[in-house]
Amino acid sequence: MTTVAQSEGRPTDTNFQADARRRKWRQAGLAYLYILPAALIMIFITFYPIGYQIYMSFTDFTIGNLRIDTATVLPTLLNPPEFLWLENYVRVITGDLALTNYSFVRILTFNLLWTFVNVFLHVAIGIAIAIALDTKDLPNKRLYRSLFVIPWALPSLVSGMIWANMWHDRFGGVNLLLQRLGLPGDTRWLLETQPFVDISIAGEPVLVLPLAFIAALVANVWLGWPFMMVIATGALQSIPREVYEAAEVDGASKWQQFWRITLPLIRPAMVPAVMIGIMLTFNQFNVIFFVTGGGPLGLTEILVTQGFKLVNPQNLFGVASAFNIIVFFILVVLTLITNRVSRATEPYYA
């Protein structure tokens, strides 16, 4: 009897486990309570608009459907849109839109080329300038680095408008400089419709590059290479000088030192920067919009500028929603690919 009484008065393992679970739930509940305000804000300003955009992508939603009945408790549309299922998606991909010179395949191809050419030049110029400024006895290094960061520090909107004026065919600084040098100074950089690259497959344009591509490319390269220079400079300064001194003793040339020492050692820092550069350039709205406006004849449109123009001035909200959903999935695929490539640097951090 004594043993049974003692065992009944002593807490069991089951009681301990129950108390532990209750404490865990109380702690979790407190944590959820703390994040509830932020979660509600995210629901209203992020998840609800995304969900509503998905709904609009399956309808013929236009500006005429925006009228709301304010007499009801919850806002309701006076003129609900018609449900179209996948028709908007088919129209976007097949080019069945009443837009000048619209081709989804051409815009996507141009967008990808625009992205990778820009990022390649950003990285190449940024690393080259960083190595030049890393020279041991170079005077005024800090001054040069501060000046070179200015293009990156300027808002891209301001830079885009400056370069649009620079490329003006009559009053732009580029043509005026060419005239001073005795070269033809009447090139219509932003208006020339005759492309210097025109690739079509089965009559469908796949890649068309007008002179405006060069104009936008120069503007965006000028805007983006300082970022890569800053990253490369930090990576270069982490490389011990003794490594280069040992390589010189072994008879390695400067070119061999670059390929065998510099490039492998700055790679862990540069690869994430390249991934960021790819995502930012793919969605770079301001440079294209303010330098070329997507012209001439829509030949320099990228996905984000075309999606914007479907809303303003076309007011095709349903089509624009479907267009942007497709762009979202393209970005998901691009992100997965870039993340896969980024893992190649993991051994360098070990």
PDB file of C-alpha atoms in Angstrom, residues 111-319:
ATOM      1  CA  ASN A 111      15.043  40.367 -72.167  1.00  0.00           C
ATOM      2  CA  LEU A 112      17.355  37.387 -71.608  1.00  0.00           C
ATOM      3  CA  LEU A 113      20.021  38.760 -73.977  1.00  0.00           C
ATOM      4  CA  TRP A 114      19.724  42.192 -72.380  1.00  0.00           C
ATOM      5  CA  THR A 115      20.203  40.647 -68.932  1.00  0.00           C
ATOM      6  CA  PHE A 116      23.220  38.447 -69.620  1.00  0.00           C
ATOM      7  CA  VAL A 117      25.087  40.950 -71.828  1.00  0.00           C
ATOM      8  CA  ASN A 118      24.654  43.648 -69.185  1.00  0.00           C
ATOM      9  CA  VAL A 119      25.743  41.442 -66.297  1.00  0.00           C
ATOM     10  CA  PHE A 120      28.756  40.146 -68.250  1.00  0.00           C
ATOM     11  CA  LEU A 121      29.908  43.720 -68.963  1.00  0.00           C
ATOM     12  CA  HIS A 122      29.173  44.809 -65.378  1.00  0.00           C
ATOM     13  CA  VAL A 123      31.366  42.018 -64.018  1.00  0.00           C
ATOM     14  CA  ALA A 124      34.166  42.370 -66.582  1.00  0.00           C
ATOM     15  CA  ILE A 125      34.479  46.146 -66.201  1.00  0.00           C
ATOM     16  CA  GLY A 126      33.987  46.043 -62.433  1.00  0.00           C
ATOM     17  CA  ILE A 127      36.728  43.456 -61.891  1.00  0.00           C
ATOM     18  CA  ALA A 128      39.094  45.235 -64.305  1.00  0.00           C
ATOM     19  CA  ILE A 129      38.668  48.602 -62.563  1.00  0.00           C
ATOM     20  CA  ALA A 130      38.940  46.984 -59.117  1.00  0.00           C
ATOM     21  CA  ILE A 131      42.233  45.312 -60.080  1.00  0.00           C
ATOM     22  CA  ALA A 132      43.538  48.582 -61.538  1.00  0.00           C
ATOM     23  CA  LEU A 133      42.669  50.434 -58.327  1.00  0.00           C
ATOM     24  CA  ASP A 134      44.266  47.678 -56.257  1.00  0.00           C
ATOM     25  CA  THR A 135      47.692  48.519 -57.690  1.00  0.00           C
ATOM     26  CA  LYS A 136      50.115  48.925 -54.814  1.00  0.00           C
ATOM     27  CA  ASP A 137      51.591  52.371 -55.537  1.00  0.00           C
ATOM     28  CA  LEU A 138      48.586  53.986 -57.245  1.00  0.00           C
ATOM     29  CA  PRO A 139      47.953  57.460 -55.730  1.00  0.00           C
ATOM     30  CA  ASN A 140      44.489  58.747 -54.783  1.00  0.00           C
ATOM     31  CA  LYS A 141      42.881  55.291 -54.715  1.00  0.00           C
ATOM     32  CA  ARG A 142      40.135  56.348 -52.335  1.00  0.00           C
ATOM     33  CA  LEU A 143      39.277  59.386 -54.458  1.00  0.00           C
ATOM     34  CA  TYR A 144      38.913  57.253 -57.584  1.00  0.00           C
ATOM     35  CA  ARG A 145      36.761  54.701 -55.777  1.00  0.00           C
ATOM     36  CA  SER A 146      34.490  57.432 -54.446  1.00  0.00           C
ATOM     37  CA  LEU A 147      34.080  59.009 -57.890  1.00  0.00           C
ATOM     38  CA  PHE A 148      33.446  55.702 -59.624  1.00  0.00           C
ATOM     39  CA  VAL A 149      30.602  54.856 -57.247  1.00  0.00           C
ATOM     40  CA  ILE A 150      28.617  57.962 -58.284  1.00  0.00           C
ATOM     41  CA  PRO A 151      26.824  56.337 -61.288  1.00  0.00           C
ATOM     42  CA  TRP A 152      25.616  53.495 -59.076  1.00  0.00           C
ATOM     43  CA  ALA A 153      24.553  55.913 -56.316  1.00  0.00           C
ATOM     44  CA  LEU A 154      22.389  57.975 -58.685  1.00  0.00           C
ATOM     45  CA  PRO A 155      18.736  56.891 -58.984  1.00  0.00           C
ATOM     46  CA  SER A 156      18.251  54.853 -62.147  1.00  0.00           C
ATOM     47  CA  LEU A 157      15.376  57.138 -63.145  1.00  0.00           C
ATOM     48  CA  VAL A 158      17.708  60.159 -63.162  1.00  0.00           C
ATOM     49  CA  SER A 159      20.400  58.233 -65.026  1.00  0.00           C
ATOM     50  CA  GLY A 160      17.874  57.059 -67.614  1.00  0.00           C
ATOM     51  CA  MET A 161      16.674  60.593 -68.330  1.00  0.00           C
ATOM     52  CA  ILE A 162      20.257  61.893 -68.580  1.00  0.00           C
ATOM     53  CA  TRP A 163      21.201  59.206 -71.090  1.00  0.00           C
ATOM     54  CA  ALA A 164      18.015  59.751 -73.101  1.00  0.00           C
ATOM     55  CA  ASN A 165      19.134  63.345 -73.603  1.00  0.00           C
ATOM     56  CA  MET A 166      22.693  62.225 -74.377  1.00  0.00           C
ATOM     57  CA  TRP A 167      21.445  60.004 -77.230  1.00  0.00           C
ATOM     58  CA  HIS A 168      19.168  62.644 -78.805  1.00  0.00           C
ATOM     59  CA  ASP A 169      19.825  62.689 -82.543  1.00  0.00           C
ATOM     60  CA  ARG A 170      19.964  66.516 -82.872  1.00  0.00           C
ATOM     61  CA  PHE A 171      20.945  67.937 -79.495  1.00  0.00           C
ATOM     62  CA  GLY A 172      22.485  64.948 -77.706  1.00  0.00           C
ATOM     63  CA  GLY A 173      26.031  64.977 -76.406  1.00  0.00           C
ATOM     64  CA  VAL A 174      26.994  61.767 -78.225  1.00  0.00           C
ATOM     65  CA  ASN A 175      26.286  63.116 -81.718  1.00  0.00           C
ATOM     66  CA  LEU A 176      27.829  66.495 -80.868  1.00  0.00           C
ATOM     67  CA  LEU A 177      31.011  64.711 -79.763  1.00  0.00           C
ATOM     68  CA  LEU A 178      31.075  62.672 -82.966  1.00  0.00           C
ATOM     69  CA  GLN A 179      30.754  65.877 -84.992  1.00  0.00           C
ATOM     70  CA  ARG A 180      33.689  67.428 -83.115  1.00  0.00           C
ATOM     71  CA  LEU A 181      35.742  64.348 -83.983  1.00  0.00           C
ATOM     72  CA  GLY A 182      34.879  64.697 -87.661  1.00  0.00           C
ATOM     73  CA  LEU A 183      32.588  61.650 -87.677  1.00  0.00           C
ATOM     74  CA  PRO A 184      28.949  61.432 -88.805  1.00  0.00           C
ATOM     75  CA  GLY A 185      26.899  63.093 -86.098  1.00  0.00           C
ATOM     76  CA  ASP A 186      23.353  62.587 -87.297  1.00  0.00           C
ATOM     77  CA  THR A 187      22.737  59.010 -86.134  1.00  0.00           C
ATOM     78  CA  ARG A 188      19.175  58.435 -84.924  1.00  0.00           C
ATOM     79  CA  TRP A 189      20.190  56.296 -81.950  1.00  0.00           C
ATOM     80  CA  LEU A 190      16.743  56.011 -80.386  1.00  0.00           C
ATOM     81  CA  LEU A 191      14.585  56.277 -83.513  1.00  0.00           C
ATOM     82  CA  GLU A 192      16.302  54.122 -86.145  1.00  0.00           C
ATOM     83  CA  THR A 193      13.933  51.279 -86.986  1.00  0.00           C
ATOM     84  CA  GLN A 194      16.327  49.305 -89.207  1.00  0.00           C
ATOM     85  CA  PRO A 195      17.894  46.671 -86.896  1.00  0.00           C
ATOM     86  CA  PHE A 196      21.523  45.578 -87.108  1.00  0.00           C
ATOM     87  CA  VAL A 197      20.487  42.086 -85.927  1.00  0.00           C
ATOM     88  CA  ASP A 198      17.291  40.451 -87.187  1.00  0.00           C
ATOM     89  CA  ILE A 199      16.792  36.727 -86.511  1.00  0.00           C
ATOM     90  CA  SER A 200      13.535  34.993 -87.397  1.00  0.00           C
ATOM     91  CA  ILE A 201      12.437  31.358 -87.287  1.00  0.00           C
ATOM     92  CA  ALA A 202       9.583  30.279 -89.566  1.00  0.00           C
ATOM     93  CA  GLY A 203       8.692  33.913 -90.114  1.00  0.00           C
ATOM     94  CA  GLU A 204       8.434  34.584 -86.367  1.00  0.00           C
ATOM     95  CA  PRO A 205      10.892  37.243 -85.075  1.00  0.00           C
ATOM     96  CA  VAL A 206      13.074  35.743 -82.360  1.00  0.00           C
ATOM     97  CA  LEU A 207      15.720  38.429 -81.831  1.00  0.00           C
ATOM     98  CA  VAL A 208      15.709  41.962 -83.251  1.00  0.00           C
ATOM     99  CA  LEU A 209      18.312  44.514 -82.133  1.00  0.00           C
ATOM    100  CA  PRO A 210      18.035  48.167 -83.211  1.00  0.00           C
ATOM    101  CA  LEU A 211      20.550  50.926 -82.421  1.00  0.00           C
ATOM    102  CA  ALA A 212      18.426  51.776 -79.389  1.00  0.00           C
ATOM    103  CA  PHE A 213      19.680  48.519 -77.841  1.00  0.00           C
ATOM    104  CA  ILE A 214      23.227  49.940 -77.923  1.00  0.00           C
ATOM    105  CA  ALA A 215      22.005  53.200 -76.382  1.00  0.00           C
ATOM    106  CA  ALA A 216      20.212  51.435 -73.524  1.00  0.00           C
ATOM    107  CA  LEU A 217      23.105  49.002 -73.051  1.00  0.00           C
ATOM    108  CA  VAL A 218      25.661  51.799 -72.625  1.00  0.00           C
ATOM    109  CA  ALA A 219      23.385  53.568 -70.143  1.00  0.00           C
ATOM    110  CA  ASN A 220      22.804  50.455 -68.037  1.00  0.00           C
ATOM    111  CA  VAL A 221      26.449  49.366 -68.105  1.00  0.00           C
ATOM    112  CA  TRP A 222      27.464  52.843 -66.918  1.00  0.00           C
ATOM    113  CA  LEU A 223      24.887  52.497 -64.158  1.00  0.00           C
ATOM    114  CA  GLY A 224      25.747  48.972 -63.014  1.00  0.00           C
ATOM    115  CA  TRP A 225      29.481  48.285 -63.163  1.00  0.00           C
ATOM    116  CA  PRO A 226      30.372  50.290 -59.992  1.00  0.00           C
ATOM    117  CA  PHE A 227      28.395  47.775 -57.900  1.00  0.00           C
ATOM    118  CA  MET A 228      30.538  44.920 -59.202  1.00  0.00           C
ATOM    119  CA  MET A 229      33.653  47.043 -58.663  1.00  0.00           C
ATOM    120  CA  VAL A 230      32.768  47.528 -54.986  1.00  0.00           C
ATOM    121  CA  ILE A 231      32.227  43.785 -54.474  1.00  0.00           C
ATOM    122  CA  ALA A 232      35.430  42.887 -56.337  1.00  0.00           C
ATOM    123  CA  THR A 233      37.426  45.490 -54.380  1.00  0.00           C
ATOM    124  CA  GLY A 234      36.365  43.986 -51.069  1.00  0.00           C
ATOM    125  CA  ALA A 235      37.227  40.491 -52.296  1.00  0.00           C
ATOM    126  CA  LEU A 236      40.630  41.581 -53.625  1.00  0.00           C
ATOM    127  CA  GLN A 237      41.597  43.219 -50.345  1.00  0.00           C
ATOM    128  CA  SER A 238      41.014  39.924 -48.537  1.00  0.00           C
ATOM    129  CA  ILE A 239      43.678  38.144 -50.633  1.00  0.00           C
ATOM    130  CA  PRO A 240      47.055  38.083 -48.800  1.00  0.00           C
ATOM    131  CA  ARG A 241      49.903  39.795 -50.670  1.00  0.00           C
ATOM    132  CA  GLU A 242      52.152  36.869 -49.773  1.00  0.00           C
ATOM    133  CA  VAL A 243      50.227  34.698 -52.244  1.00  0.00           C
ATOM    134  CA  TYR A 244      51.196  36.963 -55.148  1.00  0.00           C
ATOM    135  CA  GLU A 245      54.777  37.272 -53.911  1.00  0.00           C
ATOM    136  CA  ALA A 246      55.099  33.490 -53.804  1.00  0.00           C
ATOM    137  CA  ALA A 247      53.659  33.255 -57.321  1.00  0.00           C
ATOM    138  CA  GLU A 248      56.199  35.797 -58.604  1.00  0.00           C
ATOM    139  CA  VAL A 249      59.019  33.799 -57.037  1.00  0.00           C
ATOM    140  CA  ASP A 250      57.711  30.738 -58.906  1.00  0.00           C
ATOM    141  CA  GLY A 251      57.841  32.717 -62.150  1.00  0.00           C
ATOM    142  CA  ALA A 252      54.096  33.211 -62.679  1.00  0.00           C
ATOM    143  CA  SER A 253      53.162  36.059 -65.024  1.00  0.00           C
ATOM    144  CA  LYS A 254      50.502  38.664 -64.185  1.00  0.00           C
ATOM    145  CA  TRP A 255      48.062  36.897 -66.495  1.00  0.00           C
ATOM    146  CA  GLN A 256      48.704  33.552 -64.786  1.00  0.00           C
ATOM    147  CA  GLN A 257      48.280  35.179 -61.370  1.00  0.00           C
ATOM    148  CA  PHE A 258      44.911  36.549 -62.460  1.00  0.00           C
ATOM    149  CA  TRP A 259      43.594  33.195 -63.720  1.00  0.00           C
ATOM    150  CA  ARG A 260      45.143  30.960 -61.028  1.00  0.00           C
ATOM    151  CA  ILE A 261      44.929  33.206 -57.942  1.00  0.00           C
ATOM    152  CA  THR A 262      42.755  36.296 -58.294  1.00  0.00           C
ATOM    153  CA  LEU A 263      39.772  34.837 -60.115  1.00  0.00           C
ATOM    154  CA  PRO A 264      39.379  31.675 -57.959  1.00  0.00           C
ATOM    155  CA  LEU A 265      39.746  33.632 -54.708  1.00  0.00           C
ATOM    156  CA  ILE A 266      37.235  36.372 -55.570  1.00  0.00           C
ATOM    157  CA  ARG A 267      34.744  33.873 -56.998  1.00  0.00           C
ATOM    158  CA  PRO A 268      32.893  33.234 -53.675  1.00  0.00           C
ATOM    159  CA  ALA A 269      32.131  36.955 -53.438  1.00  0.00           C
ATOM    160  CA  MET A 270      31.403  37.543 -57.111  1.00  0.00           C
ATOM    161  CA  VAL A 271      28.970  34.674 -57.779  1.00  0.00           C
ATOM    162  CA  PRO A 272      26.266  35.937 -55.357  1.00  0.00           C
ATOM    163  CA  ALA A 273      26.781  39.447 -56.766  1.00  0.00           C
ATOM    164  CA  VAL A 274      26.278  38.079 -60.275  1.00  0.00           C
ATOM    165  CA  MET A 275      23.074  36.333 -59.188  1.00  0.00           C
ATOM    166  CA  ILE A 276      21.760  39.580 -57.700  1.00  0.00           C
ATOM    167  CA  GLY A 277      22.798  41.430 -60.855  1.00  0.00           C
ATOM    168  CA  ILE A 278      20.890  38.973 -63.051  1.00  0.00           C
ATOM    169  CA  MET A 279      17.663  39.370 -61.076  1.00  0.00           C
ATOM    170  CA  LEU A 280      17.931  43.176 -60.888  1.00  0.00           C
ATOM    171  CA  THR A 281      18.797  43.604 -64.567  1.00  0.00           C
ATOM    172  CA  PHE A 282      16.048  41.235 -65.706  1.00  0.00           C
ATOM    173  CA  ASN A 283      13.543  43.517 -63.936  1.00  0.00           C
ATOM    174  CA  GLN A 284      15.318  46.822 -64.689  1.00  0.00           C
ATOM    175  CA  PHE A 285      12.361  49.034 -65.587  1.00  0.00           C
ATOM    176  CA  ASN A 286      13.711  52.570 -65.439  1.00  0.00           C
ATOM    177  CA  VAL A 287      16.573  52.358 -67.944  1.00  0.00           C
ATOM    178  CA  ILE A 288      14.504  50.873 -70.771  1.00  0.00           C
ATOM    179  CA  PHE A 289      11.450  52.983 -70.002  1.00  0.00           C
ATOM    180  CA  PHE A 290      13.240  56.331 -69.752  1.00  0.00           C
ATOM    181  CA  VAL A 291      16.020  55.838 -72.324  1.00  0.00           C
ATOM    182  CA  THR A 292      14.226  54.127 -75.220  1.00  0.00           C
ATOM    183  CA  GLY A 293      10.627  53.942 -74.030  1.00  0.00           C
ATOM    184  CA  GLY A 294      10.599  50.421 -75.444  1.00  0.00           C
ATOM    185  CA  GLY A 295      11.024  51.813 -78.957  1.00  0.00           C
ATOM    186  CA  PRO A 296      11.439  52.092 -81.755  1.00  0.00           C
ATOM    187  CA  LEU A 297       8.323  50.078 -82.666  1.00  0.00           C
ATOM    188  CA  GLY A 298       8.524  48.139 -79.406  1.00  0.00           C
ATOM    189  CA  LEU A 299      11.833  46.510 -80.393  1.00  0.00           C
ATOM    190  CA  THR A 300      13.508  47.233 -77.029  1.00  0.00           C
ATOM    191  CA  GLU A 301      10.603  46.273 -74.792  1.00  0.00           C
ATOM    192  CA  ILE A 302      11.423  43.948 -71.918  1.00  0.00           C
ATOM    193  CA  LEU A 303       8.859  41.976 -69.967  1.00  0.00           C
ATOM    194  CA  VAL A 304       8.327  44.468 -67.151  1.00  0.00           C
ATOM    195  CA  THR A 305       7.874  47.470 -69.463  1.00  0.00           C
ATOM    196  CA  GLN A 306       5.490  45.536 -71.703  1.00  0.00           C
ATOM    197  CA  GLY A 307       3.472  44.436 -68.674  1.00  0.00           C
ATOM    198  CA  PHE A 308       3.246  48.052 -67.538  1.00  0.00           C
ATOM    199  CA  LYS A 309       2.005  49.209 -70.951  1.00  0.00           C
ATOM    200  CA  LEU A 310      -0.735  46.584 -70.977  1.00  0.00           C
ATOM    201  CA  VAL A 311      -2.191  48.454 -68.007  1.00  0.00           C
ATOM    202  CA  ASN A 312      -1.257  51.996 -69.010  1.00  0.00           C
ATOM    203  CA  PRO A 313      -2.376  53.058 -71.568  1.00  0.00           C
ATOM    204  CA  GLN A 314      -4.087  49.844 -72.803  1.00  0.00           C
ATOM    205  CA  ASN A 315      -6.155  49.274 -69.617  1.00  0.00           C
ATOM    206  CA  LEU A 316      -6.130  45.507 -70.265  1.00  0.00           C
ATOM    207  CA  PHE A 317      -6.035  44.473 -66.612  1.00  0.00           C
ATOM    208  CA  GLY A 318      -6.946  40.840 -67.236  1.00  0.00           C
ATOM    209  CA  VAL A 319      -4.362  40.394 -69.993  1.00  0.00           C
TER     210      VAL A 319
END
